[in-house]
Coordinates of C-alpha atoms in Angstrom, one line a residue:
M29 CA 0.9 -8.8 -14.1
P30 CA -1.0 -10.0 -17.1
R31 CA -4.0 -8.3 -18.6
K32 CA -7.1 -10.5 -18.8
G33 CA -6.4 -13.4 -21.2
S34 CA -2.7 -12.7 -21.5
R35 CA 0.6 -13.8 -19.8
A36 CA 3.0 -11.7 -17.9
R37 CA 6.7 -11.3 -18.9
F38 CA 9.6 -9.8 -17.1
C39 CA 11.7 -6.9 -18.4
G40 CA 15.2 -8.1 -18.0
N41 CA 18.3 -8.5 -20.2
T42 CA 16.2 -8.7 -23.3
V43 CA 14.9 -5.1 -22.9
Q44 CA 16.1 -2.9 -25.7
Y45 CA 16.1 0.9 -25.5
S46 CA 16.9 3.5 -28.0
G47 CA 16.1 7.1 -28.8
M48 CA 16.6 8.5 -25.3
R49 CA 18.3 11.8 -25.1
V50 CA 19.4 13.4 -21.8
F51 CA 18.1 16.9 -21.2
N52 CA 20.7 18.5 -18.9
F53 CA 18.5 21.3 -17.8
L54 CA 20.9 23.4 -15.6
K55 CA 23.6 23.4 -18.1
R56 CA 21.3 25.0 -20.7
L57 CA 19.6 27.1 -18.1
F58 CA 22.7 28.9 -17.0
G59 CA 24.7 28.8 -20.2
K60 CA 27.8 27.0 -21.2
A61 CA 30.4 29.3 -19.7
K62 CA 32.9 27.7 -17.2
R63 CA 31.9 28.0 -13.6
A64 CA 32.8 26.5 -10.3
E65 CA 31.1 23.2 -9.4
M66 CA 28.2 23.7 -7.0
R67 CA 28.6 21.5 -4.0
R68 CA 26.1 20.7 -1.3
G69 CA 26.0 23.3 1.4
Q70 CA 27.4 26.0 -1.0
T71 CA 25.5 29.2 -1.7
F72 CA 24.1 29.1 -5.2
S73 CA 24.6 32.3 -7.2
M74 CA 22.8 33.0 -10.4
P75 CA 24.1 36.0 -12.4
E76 CA 21.2 37.7 -14.2
P77 CA 21.5 38.1 -18.0
E78 CA 22.1 41.7 -19.0
S79 CA 18.9 41.7 -21.1
A80 CA 16.7 40.8 -18.1
A81 CA 15.2 43.2 -15.7
A82 CA 16.3 42.9 -12.0
T83 CA 12.8 41.8 -11.0
K84 CA 13.0 38.7 -13.2
T85 CA 15.7 36.9 -11.3
L86 CA 15.0 33.2 -10.4
D87 CA 15.1 33.1 -6.6
L88 CA 16.3 29.6 -5.6
N89 CA 15.0 30.3 -2.1
I90 CA 11.5 30.3 -3.6
P91 CA 9.1 32.2 -1.3
D92 CA 6.2 30.6 0.6
E93 CA 3.6 32.5 -1.4
A94 CA 4.8 30.9 -4.6
L95 CA 4.1 27.4 -3.1
Q96 CA 0.4 28.0 -2.2
D97 CA -0.8 25.7 -5.0
E98 CA 0.2 24.4 -8.4
A99 CA -1.1 27.4 -10.3
A100 CA 1.0 29.8 -8.1
F101 CA 4.1 27.7 -8.5
A102 CA 3.6 27.4 -12.2
A103 CA 3.1 31.1 -12.6
Y104 CA 6.3 31.8 -10.6
L105 CA 8.4 29.5 -12.8
Q106 CA 6.7 30.6 -16.1
E107 CA 7.6 34.2 -15.3
R108 CA 11.2 33.6 -14.6
L109 CA 12.5 30.5 -16.4
P110 CA 12.3 31.8 -20.0
F111 CA 14.8 34.6 -19.1
F112 CA 17.6 32.1 -18.6
G113 CA 19.8 30.0 -20.9
D114 CA 18.2 28.4 -24.0
L115 CA 14.6 28.2 -22.7
I116 CA 12.2 30.1 -24.9
R117 CA 8.8 29.0 -23.5
V118 CA 7.2 27.3 -20.5
D119 CA 3.6 25.9 -20.9
Y120 CA 1.4 25.1 -18.0
D121 CA -1.3 22.4 -18.2
P122 CA -3.6 22.8 -15.2
A123 CA -5.5 19.6 -16.0
A124 CA -2.3 17.5 -15.8
G125 CA -0.6 19.7 -13.2
S126 CA 2.5 19.9 -15.4
L127 CA 5.0 22.4 -17.0
T128 CA 6.4 21.7 -20.4
L129 CA 9.8 23.5 -21.0
H130 CA 10.8 24.4 -24.6
N131 CA 14.4 25.3 -25.5
R132 CA 15.9 26.8 -28.7
N133 CA 17.0 23.4 -30.0
G134 CA 13.5 22.2 -30.2
D135 CA 13.8 19.9 -27.1
T136 CA 11.0 19.7 -24.6
M137 CA 10.9 18.4 -21.0
T138 CA 7.7 17.9 -18.9
K139 CA 7.8 18.5 -15.2
F140 CA 4.9 17.6 -12.8
L141 CA 4.3 19.9 -10.0
S142 CA 2.6 18.0 -7.2
N143 CA 5.6 16.1 -5.8
A144 CA 7.9 19.2 -6.1
L145 CA 5.4 21.3 -4.1
L146 CA 5.3 18.7 -1.3
A147 CA 9.1 18.6 -1.2
L148 CA 9.6 22.4 -1.3
R149 CA 7.0 23.2 1.3
E150 CA 8.8 21.0 3.8
K151 CA 12.1 22.8 3.4
R152 CA 13.6 26.2 4.2
G153 CA 16.6 28.2 3.1
Q154 CA 19.5 26.3 1.6
A155 CA 17.6 23.0 1.7
R156 CA 14.7 24.5 -0.3
A157 CA 17.2 25.9 -2.8
Q158 CA 18.8 22.5 -3.3
A159 CA 15.4 20.8 -3.6
L160 CA 14.4 23.3 -6.4
L161 CA 17.7 22.6 -8.2
N162 CA 17.1 18.9 -8.0
Y163 CA 13.6 19.3 -9.4
L164 CA 14.8 21.4 -12.3
N165 CA 17.8 19.2 -13.0
M166 CA 15.9 15.9 -13.2
T167 CA 17.1 13.7 -16.1
E168 CA 14.1 13.2 -18.3
A169 CA 13.4 11.1 -21.3
M170 CA 12.2 12.9 -24.4
V171 CA 9.0 12.2 -26.4
D172 CA 10.6 9.4 -28.3
S173 CA 11.7 7.5 -25.2
G174 CA 10.3 4.2 -26.2
E175 CA 9.8 1.7 -23.3
L176 CA 10.4 4.3 -20.6
A177 CA 7.4 6.4 -21.8
K178 CA 5.2 3.3 -21.0
V179 CA 6.5 2.7 -17.5
L180 CA 3.8 3.0 -14.8
P181 CA 4.0 2.5 -11.0
V182 CA 2.0 -0.3 -9.4
L183 CA 1.2 -1.1 -5.8
K184 CA 1.9 -4.5 -4.3
A185 CA 2.2 -6.3 -1.0
R186 CA 5.8 -6.7 0.2
D187 CA 5.7 -10.5 0.0
F188 CA 4.9 -10.3 -3.7
V189 CA 8.6 -9.9 -4.6
E190 CA 9.7 -13.1 -2.8
V191 CA 6.7 -15.1 -4.1
A192 CA 7.3 -14.0 -7.7
R193 CA 11.1 -14.6 -7.4
Q194 CA 10.5 -18.2 -6.3
Q195 CA 8.1 -18.7 -9.3
M196 CA 10.8 -17.4 -11.6
M197 CA 13.4 -19.7 -10.2
Q198 CA 11.1 -22.7 -10.6
A199 CA 10.2 -21.7 -14.2
V200 CA 13.8 -21.1 -15.3
K201 CA 15.8 -24.0 -13.8
D202 CA 19.1 -23.0 -15.5
E203 CA 19.1 -19.5 -14.1
P204 CA 19.4 -19.8 -10.3
N205 CA 19.8 -16.0 -9.8
P206 CA 17.2 -14.3 -11.9
P207 CA 17.1 -10.4 -12.1
Q208 CA 15.8 -8.5 -9.1
F209 CA 12.6 -6.5 -9.1
V210 CA 12.9 -2.8 -9.0
Y211 CA 10.8 -1.4 -6.2
L212 CA 10.6 1.3 -3.5
D213 CA 8.9 1.2 -0.1
E214 CA 5.5 2.8 0.0
A215 CA 4.1 2.0 3.5
E216 CA 4.1 -0.9 6.0
N217 CA 3.7 -4.1 3.9
L218 CA 3.3 -2.1 0.7
I219 CA 5.8 -1.4 -2.0
K220 CA 5.9 0.4 -5.3
L221 CA 6.9 -1.6 -8.3
F222 CA 7.2 -0.6 -12.0
V223 CA 5.7 -2.1 -15.1
V224 CA 6.0 -1.4 -18.8
N225 CA 2.4 -1.1 -20.0
G226 CA 2.0 -2.8 -23.3
E227 CA -1.0 -3.4 -25.5
T228 CA -1.4 -7.0 -24.5
T229 CA 1.0 -7.6 -21.6
V230 CA 2.2 -5.7 -18.5
N231 CA 5.9 -6.5 -17.9
Y232 CA 7.6 -5.9 -14.6
V233 CA 10.7 -3.8 -14.7
M234 CA 13.8 -5.7 -13.4
S235 CA 17.2 -4.4 -12.3
T236 CA 18.9 -5.3 -15.5
A237 CA 16.5 -2.9 -17.4
L238 CA 17.8 0.0 -15.3
D239 CA 21.4 -0.8 -16.5
D240 CA 20.2 -0.9 -20.1
W241 CA 18.4 2.5 -19.7
G242 CA 21.2 4.1 -17.8
I243 CA 19.0 5.4 -14.9
D244 CA 18.5 4.6 -11.2
A245 CA 15.4 3.7 -9.3
R246 CA 14.8 7.3 -8.2
E247 CA 14.8 8.6 -11.8
L248 CA 12.6 5.7 -12.8
A249 CA 10.1 6.6 -10.1
E250 CA 9.9 10.2 -11.3
M251 CA 9.4 9.1 -14.9
A252 CA 6.7 6.6 -13.9
Q253 CA 4.9 9.3 -11.9
A254 CA 4.9 11.6 -14.9
N255 CA 3.6 8.7 -17.1
L256 CA 0.9 7.9 -14.6
Q257 CA -0.4 11.5 -14.7
K258 CA -0.6 11.4 -18.5
F259 CA -2.2 7.9 -18.5
L260 CA -4.9 9.0 -16.0
A261 CA -5.5 12.2 -18.0
K262 CA -6.5 10.0 -20.9
T263 CA -8.4 7.3 -19.0
G264 CA -10.0 9.5 -16.4
V265 CA -10.7 8.7 -12.8
Q266 CA -14.3 8.0 -11.7
I267 CA -15.5 7.9 -8.1
A268 CA -18.4 5.6 -7.5
K269 CA -20.3 5.1 -4.2
R270 CA -21.4 1.9 -2.5
S271 CA -23.2 2.1 0.7
R272 CA -21.1 4.2 3.2
F273 CA -17.9 4.2 1.3
Q274 CA -16.5 5.0 -2.2
Y275 CA -14.4 3.2 -4.8
V276 CA -12.2 4.2 -7.7
E277 CA -12.7 3.3 -11.3
V278 CA -10.0 3.8 -13.9
D279 CA -9.5 1.0 -16.5
G280 CA -9.8 -2.2 -14.6
Q281 CA -6.0 -2.5 -14.4
F282 CA -4.4 0.5 -12.6
E283 CA -6.9 1.5 -10.0
S284 CA -4.4 0.8 -7.2
S285 CA -1.9 3.2 -8.7
I286 CA -4.2 6.0 -7.5
A287 CA -2.3 5.5 -4.2
F288 CA 0.6 7.5 -5.7
L289 CA -1.4 10.7 -6.5
P290 CA -1.2 13.1 -3.5
N291 CA -3.5 15.7 -5.1
F292 CA -6.3 13.1 -5.5
W293 CA -6.2 12.2 -1.8
A294 CA -5.9 15.9 -0.8
Q295 CA -9.1 16.5 -2.6
V296 CA -10.8 13.5 -0.9
Q297 CA -9.6 14.9 2.5
E298 CA -11.0 18.3 1.7
Q299 CA -14.4 16.9 0.7
S300 CA -14.4 15.0 4.0
G301 CA -14.1 18.2 6.0
G302 CA -10.4 17.6 6.8
A303 CA -10.8 14.0 8.0
A304 CA -8.0 11.7 6.8
P305 CA -8.9 9.3 4.0
I306 CA -8.9 5.6 4.9
A307 CA -8.3 3.3 1.9
A308 CA -8.2 -0.4 1.3
F309 CA -6.1 -1.4 -1.7
L310 CA -7.6 -4.9 -2.2
S311 CA -6.3 -5.6 -5.6
R312 CA -4.9 -3.9 -8.7
D313 CA -8.5 -2.9 -9.8
K314 CA -10.3 -2.6 -6.5
V315 CA -9.7 0.4 -4.2
F316 CA -12.3 1.4 -1.6
F317 CA -12.1 4.3 0.7
T318 CA -13.9 6.4 3.3
H319 CA -12.6 8.6 6.1
E320 CA -11.4 8.2 9.7
N321 CA -14.6 9.7 11.3
D322 CA -17.0 7.4 9.4
V323 CA -17.5 4.6 11.9
E324 CA -20.2 2.7 9.9
G325 CA -18.2 3.1 6.7
L326 CA -15.0 1.7 8.4
Q327 CA -17.0 -1.3 9.6
L328 CA -18.3 -2.0 6.2
L329 CA -14.9 -1.5 4.7
E330 CA -13.5 -4.1 7.1
L331 CA -16.2 -6.6 6.1
I332 CA -15.5 -6.3 2.4
S333 CA -11.8 -6.4 2.9
A334 CA -11.9 -9.6 5.0
D335 CA -13.6 -11.6 2.2
L336 CA -11.3 -11.7 -0.8
S337 CA -12.1 -15.3 -1.8
D338 CA -13.3 -14.2 -5.3
V339 CA -10.7 -11.3 -5.8
P340 CA -7.8 -12.1 -8.2
Y341 CA -4.4 -10.3 -7.9
V342 CA -4.9 -9.5 -4.2
I343 CA -2.7 -6.8 -2.7
S344 CA -3.8 -6.4 0.9
P345 CA -7.0 -6.5 3.0
D346 CA -5.5 -4.0 5.5
Q347 CA -6.7 -0.4 5.7
Y348 CA -4.3 2.6 5.3
R349 CA -4.5 6.2 6.4
W350 CA -3.4 9.1 4.2
E351 CA -2.1 12.3 5.6
N352 CA 0.5 14.9 4.6
G353 CA 1.3 13.0 1.4
R354 CA 2.0 9.6 3.0
W355 CA 0.3 6.3 3.7
T356 CA 0.5 4.6 7.1
L357 CA -1.1 1.4 8.4
F358 CA -4.4 2.2 10.0
R359 CA -5.9 -1.2 10.8
R360 CA -5.0 -4.8 10.1
V361 CA -7.8 -7.0 8.7
A362 CA -7.9 -10.7 9.0
R363 CA -8.5 -12.6 5.8
M364 CA -11.4 -15.1 5.6
E365 CA -9.4 -17.1 3.1
A366 CA -5.8 -18.1 3.8
A367 CA -4.6 -18.6 0.2
I368 CA -2.9 -15.5 -1.2
R369 CA -2.8 -15.2 -5.0
H370 CA -0.8 -12.6 -6.9

């Protein structure tokens, strides 16, 4: 995934990583005293510190009213988390939708709220308590995390992996089994890959890099999501209009990554009177969208999606529907040009 005028490289065995420290949140949150291991399905008890008032307990079965929006969730955690373990302060950044946790040792950890809200709202009782624990206990890289701090998620067609793998095998004749791409399913025929965003190149993350970093794909996805929020906070996201539909402008490189921001699409849906957004992720820098009730807009979107003859780094001409935090295939669009370039 090269920038204009540059060449792509793959992050494999040559990736070096140093300076990462693990923030074991629950260990510090609840102190270092010996306690029984918490297993799935077990009731989680949290003894309150003697210095804290009874009203300041951290309820793992977080109430529905605390999940109304990011601000309510942030206020709930800000009020309660500093009363436990080594945490001394929790800062809320409404622009980024994040919490920054500070402990007595000077360590910090940033948590983004949007994905946690979606997960917690869908669960009740013990399942919600476990989801909250998972959210708080996420292994995070610190500020000096090097390569990991530059990892961003990117959207690709499913066949990209096989095409790129064949290209790698042809380029490196003496390595018949090159490293595997790290990716997660996003929707029908769409996947989420990960890249290290450098100044002159954008390098795909390969399976061997996960071994070097000591994390799995799920942890990588969480870190990439947090990095994306920070990245877009700097670059900004502009919405422009063309005829009956709209398109996204970021930096000419990561427009398609807007697919991974549920808050953005929730706002689009709200502005459309509740109609589900319909988007075409044509390439890494071309994302057009309208809504499901805009008949003329959908027809125009199909026309522009069908003609990708002059569009480099094509992802897909198809249209996708967003609702309840997920993308599903809305309409297949036939290409005018058969050649597919990545």
